[in-house]
Amino acid sequence: RKEVEQDPGPFNVPEGATVAFNCTYSNSASQSFFWYRQDCRKEPKLLMSVYSSGNEDGRFTAQLNRASQYISLLIRDSKLSDSATYLCVVNMQEGGNKLVFGAGTILRVKS
Amino acid sequence: GAGVSQSPSNKVTEKGKDVELRCDPISGHTALYWYRQSLGQGLEFLIYFQGNSAPDKSGLPSDRFSAERTGGSVSTLTIQRTQQEDSAVYLCASSLDQRENEQYFGPGTRLTVT
């Protein structure tokens, strides 16, 4: 089993739609969780951290379910510019910084 | 301020040759990471430097791969006797320190082994 698993997609949605991605992780001792965004042929960039209580940043909402070992990302009112690959990232190492990246979920927002 | 820079941006080499990839982290960042990303795949951790501590080399796929970080700043990833399966984008990232979770990535070096 992979340490971090994501549905590769692609998710094809119209502008204005709400879309959600899930990600599961294998290590129950994992410490912290993130969503990164990667545009085509570009480097990954941090989108948001995922906190235990859930957190929201504008149109983006991230949630963590430790019991089931998954995290989610919800995007509301999708924009064309949201088209990208969304990487689920898990820090496996307490006191350190060993990030494990999922393979990513492709989102395509169409007009 | 300047972000993470990498050079070259593209490298085409013949099988069996050695290559060196360079990374300049953000000034003041003590942690530096190398990853590689094959087409359609996730990022694969290679090696991690933190200050003057011994690097975490647990991700290096074979002894043909090595990396150095001189003076706690610039890092070089060396691949000896390159193979076609080494073809990938090699990404470098830095963070303020090992406890800082946000990693800032460079644009990557696209390596093609023919």
mmCIF file of N, CA, C and O in Angstrom, chain A residues 4-79:
data_model
loop_
_atom_site.group_PDB
_atom_site.id
_atom_site.type_symbol
_atom_site.label_atom_id
_atom_site.label_comp_id
_atom_site.label_asym_id
_atom_site.label_seq_id
_atom_site.Cartn_x
_atom_site.Cartn_y
_atom_site.Cartn_z
ATOM 1 N N VAL A 4 0.772 7.473 0.682
ATOM 2 C CA VAL A 4 -0.242 8.502 0.437
ATOM 3 C C VAL A 4 -0.907 8.178 -0.898
ATOM 4 O O VAL A 4 -0.217 8.049 -1.908
ATOM 5 N N GLU A 5 -2.217 8.033 -0.881
ATOM 6 C CA GLU A 5 -2.937 7.659 -2.101
ATOM 7 C C GLU A 5 -3.987 8.691 -2.463
ATOM 8 O O GLU A 5 -4.732 9.169 -1.593
ATOM 9 N N GLN A 6 -4.048 8.993 -3.749
ATOM 10 C CA GLN A 6 -5.042 9.921 -4.259
ATOM 11 C C GLN A 6 -5.674 9.365 -5.516
ATOM 12 O O GLN A 6 -5.028 8.625 -6.276
ATOM 13 N N ASP A 7 -6.907 9.747 -5.769
ATOM 14 C CA ASP A 7 -7.558 9.458 -7.038
ATOM 15 C C ASP A 7 -6.895 10.340 -8.091
ATOM 16 O O ASP A 7 -6.899 11.563 -7.943
ATOM 17 N N PRO A 8 -6.315 9.759 -9.128
ATOM 18 C CA PRO A 8 -5.585 10.595 -10.090
ATOM 19 C C PRO A 8 -6.475 11.496 -10.943
ATOM 20 O O PRO A 8 -5.987 12.470 -11.531
ATOM 21 N N GLY A 9 -7.791 11.162 -11.013
ATOM 22 C CA GLY A 9 -8.683 11.946 -11.859
ATOM 23 C C GLY A 9 -8.450 11.587 -13.322
ATOM 24 O O GLY A 9 -8.061 10.461 -13.626
ATOM 25 N N PRO A 10 -8.651 12.489 -14.278
ATOM 26 C CA PRO A 10 -8.966 13.890 -14.028
ATOM 27 C C PRO A 10 -10.425 14.133 -13.641
ATOM 28 O O PRO A 10 -11.293 13.377 -14.024
ATOM 29 N N PHE A 11 -10.586 15.179 -12.857
ATOM 30 C CA PHE A 11 -11.908 15.684 -12.557
ATOM 31 C C PHE A 11 -12.173 16.828 -13.539
ATOM 32 O O PHE A 11 -11.452 17.816 -13.544
ATOM 33 N N ASN A 12 -13.191 16.654 -14.369
ATOM 34 C CA ASN A 12 -13.569 17.684 -15.330
ATOM 35 C C ASN A 12 -14.860 18.327 -14.838
ATOM 36 O O ASN A 12 -15.887 17.654 -14.741
ATOM 37 N N VAL A 13 -14.792 19.603 -14.489
ATOM 38 C CA VAL A 13 -15.965 20.268 -13.924
ATOM 39 C C VAL A 13 -16.193 21.592 -14.643
ATOM 40 O O VAL A 13 -15.257 22.207 -15.157
ATOM 41 N N PRO A 14 -17.447 22.072 -14.658
ATOM 42 C CA PRO A 14 -17.718 23.387 -15.242
ATOM 43 C C PRO A 14 -17.376 24.485 -14.243
ATOM 44 O O PRO A 14 -17.341 24.262 -13.016
ATOM 45 N N GLU A 15 -17.134 25.665 -14.763
ATOM 46 C CA GLU A 15 -16.935 26.824 -13.886
ATOM 47 C C GLU A 15 -18.097 26.955 -12.924
ATOM 48 O O GLU A 15 -19.247 26.749 -13.290
ATOM 49 N N GLY A 16 -17.778 27.327 -11.694
ATOM 50 C CA GLY A 16 -18.811 27.519 -10.692
ATOM 51 C C GLY A 16 -19.162 26.274 -9.906
ATOM 52 O O GLY A 16 -19.860 26.358 -8.887
ATOM 53 N N ALA A 17 -18.680 25.126 -10.347
ATOM 54 C CA ALA A 17 -19.004 23.875 -9.655
ATOM 55 C C ALA A 17 -18.224 23.762 -8.343
ATOM 56 O O ALA A 17 -17.213 24.437 -8.132
ATOM 57 N N THR A 18 -18.729 22.887 -7.489
ATOM 58 C CA THR A 18 -18.008 22.512 -6.274
ATOM 59 C C THR A 18 -17.405 21.136 -6.499
ATOM 60 O O THR A 18 -18.069 20.227 -7.014
ATOM 61 N N VAL A 19 -16.154 20.987 -6.125
ATOM 62 C CA VAL A 19 -15.473 19.709 -6.346
ATOM 63 C C VAL A 19 -14.696 19.348 -5.089
ATOM 64 O O VAL A 19 -14.211 20.233 -4.373
ATOM 65 N N ALA A 20 -14.621 18.059 -4.805
ATOM 66 C CA ALA A 20 -13.915 17.593 -3.601
ATOM 67 C C ALA A 20 -12.950 16.479 -3.950
ATOM 68 O O ALA A 20 -13.267 15.596 -4.762
ATOM 69 N N PHE A 21 -11.785 16.528 -3.331
ATOM 70 C CA PHE A 21 -10.771 15.480 -3.487
ATOM 71 C C PHE A 21 -10.510 14.845 -2.125
ATOM 72 O O PHE A 21 -10.449 15.538 -1.114
ATOM 73 N N ASN A 22 -10.306 13.552 -2.137
ATOM 74 C CA ASN A 22 -9.895 12.855 -0.921
ATOM 75 C C ASN A 22 -8.507 12.271 -1.083
ATOM 76 O O ASN A 22 -8.035 12.049 -2.201
ATOM 77 N N CYS A 23 -7.896 12.019 0.036
ATOM 78 C CA CYS A 23 -6.565 11.453 0.053
ATOM 79 C C CYS A 23 -6.462 10.583 1.303
ATOM 80 O O CYS A 23 -6.904 10.996 2.374
ATOM 81 N N THR A 24 -5.917 9.389 1.157
ATOM 82 C CA THR A 24 -5.724 8.530 2.328
ATOM 83 C C THR A 24 -4.243 8.349 2.594
ATOM 84 O O THR A 24 -3.421 8.392 1.674
ATOM 85 N N TYR A 25 -3.897 8.156 3.860
ATOM 86 C CA TYR A 25 -2.503 7.943 4.229
ATOM 87 C C TYR A 25 -2.408 6.710 5.122
ATOM 88 O O TYR A 25 -3.346 6.357 5.828
ATOM 89 N N SER A 26 -1.249 6.071 5.080
ATOM 90 C CA SER A 26 -1.133 4.758 5.722
ATOM 91 C C SER A 26 -0.592 4.814 7.142
ATOM 92 O O SER A 26 -0.869 3.920 7.947
ATOM 93 N N ASN A 27 0.153 5.850 7.468
ATOM 94 C CA ASN A 27 0.833 5.906 8.764
ATOM 95 C C ASN A 27 -0.002 6.677 9.781
ATOM 96 O O ASN A 27 -0.132 7.891 9.685
ATOM 97 N N SER A 28 -0.548 5.967 10.735
ATOM 98 C CA SER A 28 -1.423 6.612 11.711
ATOM 99 C C SER A 28 -0.676 7.598 12.597
ATOM 100 O O SER A 28 -1.292 8.433 13.249
ATOM 101 N N ALA A 29 0.663 7.515 12.624
ATOM 102 C CA ALA A 29 1.451 8.432 13.450
ATOM 103 C C ALA A 29 1.804 9.714 12.707
ATOM 104 O O ALA A 29 2.538 10.555 13.224
ATOM 105 N N SER A 30 1.304 9.879 11.506
ATOM 106 C CA SER A 30 1.614 11.073 10.716
ATOM 107 C C SER A 30 1.223 12.325 11.482
ATOM 108 O O SER A 30 0.203 12.375 12.160
ATOM 109 N N GLN A 31 2.060 13.342 11.335
ATOM 110 C CA GLN A 31 1.956 14.521 12.181
ATOM 111 C C GLN A 31 1.198 15.677 11.575
ATOM 112 O O GLN A 31 0.445 16.366 12.248
ATOM 113 N N SER A 32 1.452 15.953 10.323
ATOM 114 C CA SER A 32 0.842 17.130 9.729
ATOM 115 C C SER A 32 0.577 16.887 8.246
ATOM 116 O O SER A 32 1.165 15.990 7.646
ATOM 117 N N PHE A 33 -0.304 17.708 7.717
ATOM 118 C CA PHE A 33 -0.912 17.410 6.417
ATOM 119 C C PHE A 33 -1.083 18.696 5.628
ATOM 120 O O PHE A 33 -1.361 19.760 6.198
ATOM 121 N N PHE A 34 -0.936 18.561 4.312
ATOM 122 C CA PHE A 34 -0.962 19.751 3.471
ATOM 123 C C PHE A 34 -1.571 19.420 2.117
ATOM 124 O O PHE A 34 -1.549 18.278 1.662
ATOM 125 N N TRP A 35 -2.026 20.452 1.467
ATOM 126 C CA TRP A 35 -2.346 20.380 0.050
ATOM 127 C C TRP A 35 -1.402 21.332 -0.684
ATOM 128 O O TRP A 35 -1.278 22.500 -0.322
ATOM 129 N N TYR A 36 -0.736 20.797 -1.700
ATOM 130 C CA TYR A 36 0.087 21.595 -2.591
ATOM 131 C C TYR A 36 -0.608 21.610 -3.951
ATOM 132 O O TYR A 36 -1.346 20.686 -4.305
ATOM 133 N N ARG A 37 -0.317 22.652 -4.708
ATOM 134 C CA ARG A 37 -0.853 22.756 -6.056
ATOM 135 C C ARG A 37 0.324 22.757 -7.021
ATOM 136 O O ARG A 37 1.352 23.397 -6.763
ATOM 137 N N GLN A 38 0.163 22.037 -8.133
ATOM 138 C CA GLN A 38 1.222 22.025 -9.141
ATOM 139 C C GLN A 38 0.609 22.279 -10.509
ATOM 140 O O GLN A 38 -0.226 21.498 -10.975
ATOM 141 N N ASP A 39 1.010 23.376 -11.132
ATOM 142 C CA ASP A 39 0.580 23.662 -12.491
ATOM 143 C C ASP A 39 1.458 22.898 -13.466
ATOM 144 O O ASP A 39 2.586 22.504 -13.137
ATOM 145 N N CYS A 40 0.948 22.738 -14.678
ATOM 146 C CA CYS A 40 1.643 21.931 -15.673
ATOM 147 C C CYS A 40 3.065 22.438 -15.888
ATOM 148 O O CYS A 40 3.290 23.618 -16.143
ATOM 149 N N ARG A 41 4.026 21.553 -15.749
ATOM 150 C CA ARG A 41 5.449 21.844 -15.967
ATOM 151 C C ARG A 41 5.982 22.939 -15.036
ATOM 152 O O ARG A 41 6.932 23.640 -15.353
ATOM 153 N N LYS A 42 5.341 23.076 -13.874
ATOM 154 C CA LYS A 42 5.805 24.025 -12.874
ATOM 155 C C LYS A 42 6.107 23.279 -11.572
ATOM 156 O O LYS A 42 5.768 22.114 -11.419
ATOM 157 N N GLU A 43 6.719 23.999 -10.640
ATOM 158 C CA GLU A 43 7.026 23.383 -9.361
ATOM 159 C C GLU A 43 5.808 23.406 -8.443
ATOM 160 O O GLU A 43 4.926 24.254 -8.585
ATOM 161 N N PRO A 44 5.733 22.508 -7.470
ATOM 162 C CA PRO A 44 4.625 22.520 -6.510
ATOM 163 C C PRO A 44 4.701 23.752 -5.614
ATOM 164 O O PRO A 44 5.793 24.226 -5.277
ATOM 165 N N LYS A 45 3.522 24.229 -5.212
ATOM 166 C CA LYS A 45 3.456 25.354 -4.277
ATOM 167 C C LYS A 45 2.427 25.035 -3.213
ATOM 168 O O LYS A 45 1.384 24.451 -3.504
ATOM 169 N N LEU A 46 2.724 25.428 -1.984
ATOM 170 C CA LEU A 46 1.814 25.162 -0.874
ATOM 171 C C LEU A 46 0.493 25.885 -1.084
ATOM 172 O O LEU A 46 0.468 27.102 -1.296
ATOM 173 N N LEU A 47 -0.591 25.140 -1.027
ATOM 174 C CA LEU A 47 -1.928 25.721 -1.129
ATOM 175 C C LEU A 47 -2.458 26.025 0.281
ATOM 176 O O LEU A 47 -2.852 27.135 0.578
ATOM 177 N N MET A 48 -2.466 25.008 1.116
ATOM 178 C CA MET A 48 -2.896 25.212 2.489
ATOM 179 C C MET A 48 -2.503 24.034 3.369
ATOM 180 O O MET A 48 -2.334 22.912 2.894
ATOM 181 N N SER A 49 -2.338 24.350 4.637
ATOM 182 C CA SER A 49 -2.135 23.301 5.629
ATOM 183 C C SER A 49 -3.501 22.750 6.028
ATOM 184 O O SER A 49 -4.529 23.397 5.800
ATOM 185 N N VAL A 50 -3.505 21.579 6.605
ATOM 186 C CA VAL A 50 -4.754 20.950 7.034
ATOM 187 C C VAL A 50 -4.701 20.760 8.540
ATOM 188 O O VAL A 50 -3.838 20.034 9.045
ATOM 189 N N TYR A 51 -5.600 21.389 9.249
ATOM 190 C CA TYR A 51 -5.596 21.315 10.700
ATOM 191 C C TYR A 51 -6.686 20.361 11.182
ATOM 192 O O TYR A 51 -7.678 20.123 10.494
ATOM 193 N N SER A 52 -6.489 19.856 12.372
ATOM 194 C CA SER A 52 -7.413 18.849 12.915
ATOM 195 C C SER A 52 -8.847 19.341 12.953
ATOM 196 O O SER A 52 -9.790 18.579 12.745
ATOM 197 N N SER A 53 -9.008 20.621 13.213
ATOM 198 C CA SER A 53 -10.356 21.179 13.331
ATOM 199 C C SER A 53 -10.945 21.563 11.985
ATOM 200 O O SER A 53 -12.074 22.041 11.908
ATOM 201 N N GLY A 54 -10.163 21.350 10.935
ATOM 202 C CA GLY A 54 -10.615 21.793 9.623
ATOM 203 C C GLY A 54 -10.313 23.264 9.453
ATOM 204 O O GLY A 54 -10.277 24.017 10.430
ATOM 205 N N ASN A 55 -10.059 23.676 8.243
ATOM 206 C CA ASN A 55 -9.763 25.087 8.017
ATOM 207 C C ASN A 55 -10.193 25.500 6.624
ATOM 208 O O ASN A 55 -10.307 24.683 5.711
ATOM 209 N N GLU A 56 -10.442 26.791 6.520
ATOM 210 C CA GLU A 56 -11.003 27.349 5.286
ATOM 211 C C GLU A 56 -10.163 28.541 4.869
ATOM 212 O O GLU A 56 -9.706 29.326 5.697
ATOM 213 N N ASP A 57 -9.962 28.664 3.565
ATOM 214 C CA ASP A 57 -9.242 29.806 3.022
ATOM 215 C C ASP A 57 -9.960 30.214 1.753
ATOM 216 O O ASP A 57 -9.752 29.620 0.692
ATOM 217 N N GLY A 58 -10.846 31.189 1.884
ATOM 218 C CA GLY A 58 -11.625 31.611 0.736
ATOM 219 C C GLY A 58 -12.505 30.493 0.224
ATOM 220 O O GLY A 58 -13.327 29.942 0.955
ATOM 221 N N ARG A 59 -12.314 30.120 -1.016
ATOM 222 C CA ARG A 59 -13.143 29.075 -1.636
ATOM 223 C C ARG A 59 -12.662 27.663 -1.302
ATOM 224 O O ARG A 59 -13.288 26.686 -1.735
ATOM 225 N N PHE A 60 -11.583 27.561 -0.576
ATOM 226 C CA PHE A 60 -10.960 26.263 -0.303
ATOM 227 C C PHE A 60 -11.180 25.851 1.155
ATOM 228 O O PHE A 60 -10.963 26.644 2.064
ATOM 229 N N THR A 61 -11.607 24.615 1.342
ATOM 230 C CA THR A 61 -11.790 24.070 2.686
ATOM 231 C C THR A 61 -11.056 22.744 2.780
ATOM 232 O O THR A 61 -11.228 21.874 1.918
ATOM 233 N N ALA A 62 -10.259 22.598 3.825
ATOM 234 C CA ALA A 62 -9.520 21.347 4.035
ATOM 235 C C ALA A 62 -9.983 20.709 5.329
ATOM 236 O O ALA A 62 -10.261 21.403 6.310
ATOM 237 N N GLN A 63 -10.082 19.393 5.323
ATOM 238 C CA GLN A 63 -10.488 18.679 6.536
ATOM 239 C C GLN A 63 -9.625 17.452 6.731
ATOM 240 O O GLN A 63 -9.122 16.859 5.777
ATOM 241 N N LEU A 64 -9.489 17.081 8.001
ATOM 242 C CA LEU A 64 -8.687 15.919 8.381
ATOM 243 C C LEU A 64 -9.557 14.969 9.188
ATOM 244 O O LEU A 64 -10.260 15.396 10.098
ATOM 245 N N ASN A 65 -9.497 13.708 8.863
ATOM 246 C CA ASN A 65 -10.166 12.665 9.636
ATOM 247 C C ASN A 65 -9.106 11.660 10.059
ATOM 248 O O ASN A 65 -8.720 10.777 9.295
ATOM 249 N N ARG A 66 -8.619 11.829 11.300
ATOM 250 C CA ARG A 66 -7.528 10.965 11.772
ATOM 251 C C ARG A 66 -7.986 9.519 11.956
ATOM 252 O O ARG A 66 -7.232 8.588 11.705
ATOM 253 N N ALA A 67 -9.216 9.354 12.398
ATOM 254 C CA ALA A 67 -9.705 7.996 12.670
ATOM 255 C C ALA A 67 -9.699 7.161 11.399
ATOM 256 O O ALA A 67 -9.336 5.987 11.393
ATOM 257 N N SER A 68 -10.091 7.789 10.289
ATOM 258 C CA SER A 68 -10.151 7.076 9.016
ATOM 259 C C SER A 68 -8.921 7.322 8.165
ATOM 260 O O SER A 68 -8.818 6.781 7.059
ATOM 261 N N GLN A 69 -8.023 8.151 8.657
ATOM 262 C CA GLN A 69 -6.756 8.425 7.979
ATOM 263 C C GLN A 69 -6.977 8.962 6.570
ATOM 264 O O GLN A 69 -6.439 8.418 5.588
ATOM 265 N N TYR A 70 -7.792 10.011 6.487
ATOM 266 C CA TYR A 70 -7.894 10.682 5.197
ATOM 267 C C TYR A 70 -8.027 12.176 5.414
ATOM 268 O O TYR A 70 -8.427 12.657 6.466
ATOM 269 N N ILE A 71 -7.628 12.894 4.370
ATOM 270 C CA ILE A 71 -7.822 14.335 4.332
ATOM 271 C C ILE A 71 -8.569 14.675 3.060
ATOM 272 O O ILE A 71 -8.571 13.900 2.095
ATOM 273 N N SER A 72 -9.218 15.818 3.078
ATOM 274 C CA SER A 72 -10.018 16.215 1.927
ATOM 275 C C SER A 72 -9.777 17.679 1.601
ATOM 276 O O SER A 72 -9.340 18.467 2.443
ATOM 277 N N LEU A 73 -10.048 18.005 0.359
ATOM 278 C CA LEU A 73 -9.987 19.388 -0.103
ATOM 279 C C LEU A 73 -11.256 19.660 -0.887
ATOM 280 O O LEU A 73 -11.580 18.919 -1.819
ATOM 281 N N LEU A 74 -11.956 20.713 -0.494
ATOM 282 C CA LEU A 74 -13.188 21.119 -1.171
ATOM 283 C C LEU A 74 -12.944 22.466 -1.830
ATOM 284 O O LEU A 74 -12.443 23.394 -1.190
ATOM 285 N N ILE A 75 -13.274 22.555 -3.096
ATOM 286 C CA ILE A 75 -13.158 23.823 -3.821
ATOM 287 C C ILE A 75 -14.560 24.244 -4.257
ATOM 288 O O ILE A 75 -15.244 23.515 -4.979
ATOM 289 N N ARG A 76 -14.959 25.416 -3.806
ATOM 290 C CA ARG A 76 -16.287 25.942 -4.184
ATOM 291 C C ARG A 76 -16.132 26.958 -5.306
ATOM 292 O O ARG A 76 -15.072 27.601 -5.451
ATOM 293 N N ASP A 77 -17.200 27.118 -6.099
ATOM 294 C CA ASP A 77 -17.227 28.132 -7.151
ATOM 295 C C ASP A 77 -15.942 28.056 -7.995
ATOM 296 O O ASP A 77 -15.190 29.035 -8.106
ATOM 297 N N SER A 78 -15.708 26.910 -8.584
ATOM 298 C CA SER A 78 -14.464 26.667 -9.331
ATOM 299 C C SER A 78 -14.229 27.717 -10.409
ATOM 300 O O SER A 78 -15.163 28.151 -11.098
ATOM 301 N N LYS A 79 -12.964 28.106 -10.537
ATOM 302 C CA LYS A 79 -12.531 29.053 -11.563
ATOM 303 C C LYS A 79 -11.661 28.311 -12.580
ATOM 304 O O LYS A 79 -11.039 27.301 -12.253
#
